[in-house]
PDB file of C-alpha atoms in Angstrom:
ATOM      1  CA  UNK A 110     -32.293  -6.071 -29.287  1.00 50.00           C
ATOM      2  CA  UNK A 111     -29.219  -6.215 -31.610  1.00 54.00           C
ATOM      3  CA  UNK A 112     -28.155  -2.857 -30.200  1.00 56.00           C
ATOM      4  CA  UNK A 113     -28.426  -4.242 -26.647  1.00 65.00           C
ATOM      5  CA  UNK A 114     -26.308  -7.273 -27.534  1.00 63.00           C
ATOM      6  CA  UNK A 115     -23.692  -5.079 -29.167  1.00 54.00           C
ATOM      7  CA  UNK A 116     -23.559  -2.822 -26.119  1.00 53.00           C
ATOM      8  CA  UNK A 117     -23.111  -5.817 -23.835  1.00 63.00           C
ATOM      9  CA  UNK A 118     -20.333  -7.151 -26.026  1.00 61.00           C
ATOM     10  CA  UNK A 119     -18.627  -3.751 -25.996  1.00 59.00           C
ATOM     11  CA  UNK A 120     -18.800  -3.611 -22.200  1.00 70.00           C
ATOM     12  CA  UNK A 121     -17.453  -7.153 -21.942  1.00 69.00           C
ATOM     13  CA  UNK A 122     -14.574  -6.348 -24.305  1.00 67.00           C
ATOM     14  CA  UNK A 123     -13.792  -3.203 -22.292  1.00 73.00           C
ATOM     15  CA  UNK A 124     -13.754  -5.175 -19.025  1.00 83.00           C
ATOM     16  CA  UNK A 125     -11.506  -7.839 -20.540  1.00 86.00           C
ATOM     17  CA  UNK A 126      -9.143  -5.124 -21.798  1.00 86.00           C
ATOM     18  CA  UNK A 127      -9.046  -3.545 -18.347  1.00 90.00           C
ATOM     19  CA  UNK A 128      -8.363  -6.862 -16.632  1.00 92.00           C
ATOM     20  CA  UNK A 129      -5.601  -7.685 -19.128  1.00 94.00           C
ATOM     21  CA  UNK A 130      -3.979  -4.264 -18.704  1.00 94.00           C
ATOM     22  CA  UNK A 131      -3.985  -4.699 -14.914  1.00 94.00           C
ATOM     23  CA  UNK A 132      -2.361  -8.133 -15.197  1.00 94.00           C
ATOM     24  CA  UNK A 133       0.360  -6.810 -17.492  1.00 95.00           C
ATOM     25  CA  UNK A 134       0.920  -3.711 -15.334  1.00 94.00           C
ATOM     26  CA  UNK A 135       1.182  -5.835 -12.183  1.00 94.00           C
ATOM     27  CA  UNK A 136       3.981  -7.906 -13.713  1.00 94.00           C
ATOM     28  CA  UNK A 137       5.686  -4.825 -15.178  1.00 94.00           C
ATOM     29  CA  UNK A 138       5.688  -3.028 -11.823  1.00 94.00           C
ATOM     30  CA  UNK A 139       6.959  -6.157 -10.062  1.00 92.00           C
ATOM     31  CA  UNK A 140       9.869  -6.521 -12.478  1.00 91.00           C
ATOM     32  CA  UNK A 141      10.699  -2.891 -13.248  1.00 91.00           C
ATOM     33  CA  UNK A 142       9.213  -0.846 -10.412  1.00 91.00           C
ATOM     34  CA  UNK A 143       6.722   1.967 -10.726  1.00 91.00           C
ATOM     35  CA  UNK A 144       8.990   3.983 -13.026  1.00 91.00           C
ATOM     36  CA  UNK A 145       7.904   1.852 -16.001  1.00 93.00           C
ATOM     37  CA  UNK A 146       6.146   4.143 -18.468  1.00 94.00           C
ATOM     38  CA  UNK A 147       2.499   4.042 -19.448  1.00 94.00           C
ATOM     39  CA  UNK A 148       3.565   3.682 -23.089  1.00 94.00           C
ATOM     40  CA  UNK A 149       5.560   0.570 -22.170  1.00 95.00           C
ATOM     41  CA  UNK A 150       2.547  -0.886 -20.387  1.00 95.00           C
ATOM     42  CA  UNK A 151       0.350  -0.168 -23.405  1.00 94.00           C
ATOM     43  CA  UNK A 152       2.871  -1.884 -25.695  1.00 94.00           C
ATOM     44  CA  UNK A 153       3.216  -4.905 -23.422  1.00 94.00           C
ATOM     45  CA  UNK A 154      -0.576  -5.115 -23.162  1.00 92.00           C
ATOM     46  CA  UNK A 155      -0.984  -5.043 -26.921  1.00 92.00           C
ATOM     47  CA  UNK A 156      -3.334  -2.049 -26.787  1.00 90.00           C
ATOM     48  CA  UNK A 157      -3.010   1.480 -28.063  1.00 90.00           C
ATOM     49  CA  UNK A 158      -2.240   4.359 -25.667  1.00 91.00           C
ATOM     50  CA  UNK A 159      -5.761   5.672 -26.187  1.00 91.00           C
ATOM     51  CA  UNK A 160      -7.262   2.436 -24.909  1.00 91.00           C
ATOM     52  CA  UNK A 161      -4.956   2.462 -21.878  1.00 92.00           C
ATOM     53  CA  UNK A 162      -5.804   6.055 -20.986  1.00 92.00           C
ATOM     54  CA  UNK A 163      -9.531   5.449 -21.422  1.00 91.00           C
ATOM     55  CA  UNK A 164      -9.288   2.933 -18.600  1.00 92.00           C
ATOM     56  CA  UNK A 165      -6.658   4.720 -16.484  1.00 93.00           C
ATOM     57  CA  UNK A 166      -6.202   8.461 -16.781  1.00 92.00           C
ATOM     58  CA  UNK A 167      -2.647   8.327 -15.442  1.00 92.00           C
ATOM     59  CA  UNK A 168      -0.177   6.017 -13.730  1.00 92.00           C
ATOM     60  CA  UNK A 169      -1.520   6.813 -10.269  1.00 91.00           C
ATOM     61  CA  UNK A 170      -4.974   5.670 -11.364  1.00 92.00           C
ATOM     62  CA  UNK A 171      -3.423   2.428 -12.592  1.00 93.00           C
ATOM     63  CA  UNK A 172      -1.505   2.009  -9.318  1.00 92.00           C
ATOM     64  CA  UNK A 173      -4.653   2.723  -7.304  1.00 91.00           C
ATOM     65  CA  UNK A 174      -6.513  -0.051  -9.124  1.00 92.00           C
ATOM     66  CA  UNK A 175      -3.674  -2.498  -8.478  1.00 92.00           C
ATOM     67  CA  UNK A 176      -3.361  -1.468  -4.833  1.00 90.00           C
ATOM     68  CA  UNK A 177      -7.022  -2.272  -4.185  1.00 86.00           C
ATOM     69  CA  UNK A 178      -6.115  -5.956  -4.038  1.00 85.00           C
ATOM     70  CA  UNK A 179      -2.967  -5.305  -1.999  1.00 89.00           C
ATOM     71  CA  UNK A 180      -4.939  -3.129   0.417  1.00 89.00           C
ATOM     72  CA  UNK A 181      -7.430  -5.964   0.865  1.00 90.00           C
ATOM     73  CA  UNK A 182      -4.486  -8.254   1.699  1.00 92.00           C
ATOM     74  CA  UNK A 183      -3.216  -5.692   4.206  1.00 94.00           C
ATOM     75  CA  UNK A 184      -6.627  -5.574   5.871  1.00 94.00           C
ATOM     76  CA  UNK A 185      -6.677  -9.356   6.120  1.00 95.00           C
ATOM     77  CA  UNK A 186      -3.256  -9.245   7.778  1.00 96.00           C
ATOM     78  CA  UNK A 187      -4.575  -6.664  10.249  1.00 96.00           C
ATOM     79  CA  UNK A 188      -7.430  -9.000  11.128  1.00 96.00           C
ATOM     80  CA  UNK A 189      -5.016 -11.870  11.705  1.00 97.00           C
ATOM     81  CA  UNK A 190      -2.723  -9.715  13.849  1.00 97.00           C
ATOM     82  CA  UNK A 191      -5.568  -8.464  16.027  1.00 97.00           C
ATOM     83  CA  UNK A 192      -6.914 -12.000  16.413  1.00 97.00           C
ATOM     84  CA  UNK A 193      -3.521 -13.409  17.417  1.00 97.00           C
ATOM     85  CA  UNK A 194      -2.263 -10.667  19.723  1.00 97.00           C
ATOM     86  CA  UNK A 195      -3.751  -9.546  23.023  1.00 95.00           C
ATOM     87  CA  UNK A 196      -1.260  -6.727  23.666  1.00 96.00           C
ATOM     88  CA  UNK A 197      -1.739  -3.423  21.915  1.00 96.00           C
ATOM     89  CA  UNK A 198       2.011  -2.804  21.576  1.00 93.00           C
ATOM     90  CA  UNK A 199       2.509  -6.135  19.791  1.00 94.00           C
ATOM     91  CA  UNK A 200      -0.398  -5.339  17.466  1.00 96.00           C
ATOM     92  CA  UNK A 201       1.191  -2.001  16.590  1.00 94.00           C
ATOM     93  CA  UNK A 202       4.634  -3.540  16.110  1.00 92.00           C
ATOM     94  CA  UNK A 203       3.324  -6.224  13.752  1.00 94.00           C
ATOM     95  CA  UNK A 204       1.117  -3.716  11.941  1.00 95.00           C
ATOM     96  CA  UNK A 205       4.166  -1.547  11.210  1.00 92.00           C
ATOM     97  CA  UNK A 206       5.874  -4.595   9.685  1.00 90.00           C
ATOM     98  CA  UNK A 207       2.803  -5.343   7.554  1.00 94.00           C
ATOM     99  CA  UNK A 208       2.591  -1.695   6.536  1.00 93.00           C
ATOM    100  CA  UNK A 209       6.240  -1.699   5.462  1.00 89.00           C
ATOM    101  CA  UNK A 210       5.747  -4.849   3.376  1.00 89.00           C
ATOM    102  CA  UNK A 211       2.724  -3.261   1.679  1.00 92.00           C
ATOM    103  CA  UNK A 212       4.742  -0.158   0.798  1.00 91.00           C
ATOM    104  CA  UNK A 213       7.420  -2.339  -0.812  1.00 88.00           C
ATOM    105  CA  UNK A 214       5.089  -4.397  -2.986  1.00 91.00           C
ATOM    106  CA  UNK A 215       6.478  -2.452  -5.990  1.00 91.00           C
ATOM    107  CA  UNK A 216       9.911  -0.849  -6.036  1.00 89.00           C
ATOM    108  CA  UNK A 217       9.532   2.936  -5.956  1.00 89.00           C
ATOM    109  CA  UNK A 218       5.941   2.845  -4.643  1.00 90.00           C
ATOM    110  CA  UNK A 219       6.879   4.987  -1.647  1.00 88.00           C
ATOM    111  CA  UNK A 220       7.240   8.113  -3.791  1.00 88.00           C
ATOM    112  CA  UNK A 221       3.713   8.170  -5.320  1.00 90.00           C
ATOM    113  CA  UNK A 222       2.307   7.262  -1.889  1.00 89.00           C
ATOM    114  CA  UNK A 223       4.226  10.153  -0.319  1.00 86.00           C
ATOM    115  CA  UNK A 224       2.855  12.540  -2.926  1.00 85.00           C
ATOM    116  CA  UNK A 225      -0.675  11.203  -2.524  1.00 85.00           C
ATOM    117  CA  UNK A 226      -1.109  11.444   1.244  1.00 78.00           C
ATOM    118  CA  UNK A 227      -1.114  15.241   1.139  1.00 75.00           C
ATOM    119  CA  UNK A 228      -3.055  15.611  -2.113  1.00 75.00           C
ATOM    120  CA  UNK A 229      -6.805  15.580  -2.511  1.00 74.00           C
ATOM    121  CA  UNK A 230      -6.508  14.988  -6.251  1.00 80.00           C
ATOM    122  CA  UNK A 231      -4.496  11.769  -6.449  1.00 85.00           C
ATOM    123  CA  UNK A 232      -6.312   8.477  -7.100  1.00 89.00           C
ATOM    124  CA  UNK A 233      -4.069   7.060  -4.360  1.00 89.00           C
ATOM    125  CA  UNK A 234      -5.226   9.542  -1.695  1.00 89.00           C
ATOM    126  CA  UNK A 235      -8.195   7.509  -0.453  1.00 88.00           C
ATOM    127  CA  UNK A 236      -6.059   4.380  -0.048  1.00 89.00           C
ATOM    128  CA  UNK A 237      -3.436   6.348   1.897  1.00 90.00           C
ATOM    129  CA  UNK A 238      -6.083   7.887   4.146  1.00 91.00           C
ATOM    130  CA  UNK A 239      -7.659   4.497   4.871  1.00 92.00           C
ATOM    131  CA  UNK A 240      -4.260   3.115   5.897  1.00 94.00           C
ATOM    132  CA  UNK A 241      -3.522   6.182   8.039  1.00 94.00           C
ATOM    133  CA  UNK A 242      -6.910   5.876   9.774  1.00 96.00           C
ATOM    134  CA  UNK A 243      -6.260   2.202  10.583  1.00 96.00           C
ATOM    135  CA  UNK A 244      -2.767   3.019  11.836  1.00 96.00           C
ATOM    136  CA  UNK A 245      -4.137   5.827  13.993  1.00 96.00           C
ATOM    137  CA  UNK A 246      -6.693   3.507  15.591  1.00 97.00           C
ATOM    138  CA  UNK A 247      -4.055   0.871  16.390  1.00 97.00           C
ATOM    139  CA  UNK A 248      -1.665   3.518  17.709  1.00 96.00           C
ATOM    140  CA  UNK A 249      -4.303   5.105  19.954  1.00 96.00           C
ATOM    141  CA  UNK A 250      -4.969   1.733  21.571  1.00 97.00           C
ATOM    142  CA  UNK A 251      -1.250   1.377  22.367  1.00 95.00           C
ATOM    143  CA  UNK A 252      -1.168   4.940  23.693  1.00 95.00           C
ATOM    144  CA  UNK A 253      -4.165   4.252  25.924  1.00 96.00           C
ATOM    145  CA  UNK A 254      -2.260   1.295  27.385  1.00 95.00           C
ATOM    146  CA  UNK A 255       0.793   3.454  28.019  1.00 93.00           C
ATOM    147  CA  UNK A 256       2.904   1.501  25.520  1.00 92.00           C
ATOM    148  CA  UNK A 257       3.213   4.203  22.842  1.00 91.00           C
ATOM    149  CA  UNK A 258       4.343   7.784  23.188  1.00 89.00           C
ATOM    150  CA  UNK A 259       1.583  10.396  23.451  1.00 92.00           C
ATOM    151  CA  UNK A 260       1.511  13.001  20.718  1.00 90.00           C
ATOM    152  CA  UNK A 261       2.293  10.596  17.892  1.00 91.00           C
ATOM    153  CA  UNK A 262      -0.330  10.113  15.183  1.00 94.00           C
ATOM    154  CA  UNK A 263      -1.124   7.471  12.621  1.00 94.00           C
ATOM    155  CA  UNK A 264       0.157   9.887   9.992  1.00 93.00           C
ATOM    156  CA  UNK A 265       3.532  10.026  11.767  1.00 92.00           C
ATOM    157  CA  UNK A 266       3.799   6.230  11.681  1.00 92.00           C
ATOM    158  CA  UNK A 267       2.668   6.184   8.038  1.00 93.00           C
ATOM    159  CA  UNK A 268       5.272   8.747   6.988  1.00 90.00           C
ATOM    160  CA  UNK A 269       7.971   7.024   9.035  1.00 89.00           C
ATOM    161  CA  UNK A 270       7.133   3.751   7.291  1.00 89.00           C
ATOM    162  CA  UNK A 271       7.288   5.539   3.937  1.00 89.00           C
ATOM    163  CA  UNK A 272      10.759   6.840   4.784  1.00 86.00           C
ATOM    164  CA  UNK A 273      11.891   3.305   5.644  1.00 84.00           C
ATOM    165  CA  UNK A 274      10.345   1.962   2.427  1.00 83.00           C
ATOM    166  CA  UNK A 275      12.081   4.656   0.382  1.00 82.00           C
ATOM    167  CA  UNK A 276      15.472   4.106   2.007  1.00 78.00           C
ATOM    168  CA  UNK A 277      15.125   0.330   2.031  1.00 67.00           C
ATOM    169  CA  UNK A 278      13.714  -0.173  -1.458  1.00 64.00           C
ATOM    170  CA  UNK A 279      15.341  -2.641  -3.827  1.00 58.00           C
ATOM    171  CA  UNK A 280      17.016   0.084  -5.851  1.00 52.00           C
ATOM    172  CA  UNK A 281      18.311   1.952  -2.808  1.00 50.00           C
ATOM    173  CA  UNK A 282      19.521  -0.538  -0.264  1.00 53.00           C
ATOM    174  CA  UNK A 283      19.491  -4.124   0.970  1.00 61.00           C
ATOM    175  CA  UNK A 284      17.325  -6.115   3.328  1.00 63.00           C
ATOM    176  CA  UNK A 285      19.635  -5.634   6.324  1.00 69.00           C
ATOM    177  CA  UNK A 286      19.358  -1.848   6.074  1.00 66.00           C
ATOM    178  CA  UNK A 287      15.610  -2.071   5.722  1.00 65.00           C
ATOM    179  CA  UNK A 288      15.372  -4.313   8.791  1.00 70.00           C
ATOM    180  CA  UNK A 289      17.579  -1.975  10.831  1.00 72.00           C
ATOM    181  CA  UNK A 290      15.458   1.026   9.895  1.00 71.00           C
ATOM    182  CA  UNK A 291      12.270  -0.821  10.747  1.00 68.00           C
ATOM    183  CA  UNK A 292      13.633  -1.663  14.191  1.00 72.00           C
ATOM    184  CA  UNK A 293      14.561   1.985  14.696  1.00 70.00           C
ATOM    185  CA  UNK A 294      11.052   3.077  13.710  1.00 70.00           C
ATOM    186  CA  UNK A 295       9.403   0.528  15.985  1.00 66.00           C
ATOM    187  CA  UNK A 296      11.588   1.412  18.959  1.00 69.00           C
ATOM    188  CA  UNK A 297      10.925   5.098  18.347  1.00 69.00           C
ATOM    189  CA  UNK A 298       7.232   4.979  19.125  1.00 72.00           C
ATOM    190  CA  UNK A 299       7.527   2.850  22.281  1.00 75.00           C
ATOM    191  CA  UNK A 300       7.530   4.435  25.723  1.00 73.00           C
ATOM    192  CA  UNK A 301      10.273   3.635  28.199  1.00 63.00           C
ATOM    193  CA  UNK A 302       7.791   1.521  30.152  1.00 55.00           C
ATOM    194  CA  UNK A 303       6.334  -0.117  27.040  1.00 50.00           C
ATOM    195  CA  UNK A 304       6.463  -3.885  26.726  1.00 48.00           C
ATOM    196  CA  UNK A 305       7.588  -4.060  23.091  1.00 45.00           C
ATOM    197  CA  UNK A 306      10.621  -6.257  22.600  1.00 42.00           C
ATOM    198  CA  UNK A 307      10.332  -8.056  25.917  1.00 41.00           C
ATOM    199  CA  UNK A 308       9.974 -11.802  25.956  1.00 36.00           C
ATOM    200  CA  UNK A 309       6.599 -13.162  27.043  1.00 39.00           C
TER     201      UNK A 309
END
């Protein structure tokens, strides 16, 4: 019985350490971007590097854990968009905006996401694929309605959004540039006969 209690306490301590590390990392990434080092996160968390790496093998694993919550927020936004909009082109347009906001949650996030989408080994790969699959479904609906160009894929929209996020990140540009690039991306997928941008 004492051994069981000790094991439970160890697991509880480990979970508390993990939660604390995630809280510190979230603030560090918000303030400094994803270039902040793992050693800096360990120091700010008050744990040794060994403890940090036992929980998160690398920075991408740490980012993946943090993005779980942000991905859940993105999915909630998708639900709201699909509930509020009847037109498939408007759903796609608003989804691209939500996707861009998600990619800018931490400055510099676009680069690890770019690397992850084509890698089977990154902890971020599954998150990227889930987002691409959702984007592809929304895009196909717009294509079926004749509002989006045939031949485009959810991956194309995902990579285009990544390019906008990279070029419009805090360290690279300002909000006006980001907005202009988003408009260019959104107009690029629409067909000539599409309804996007027209007043209801």
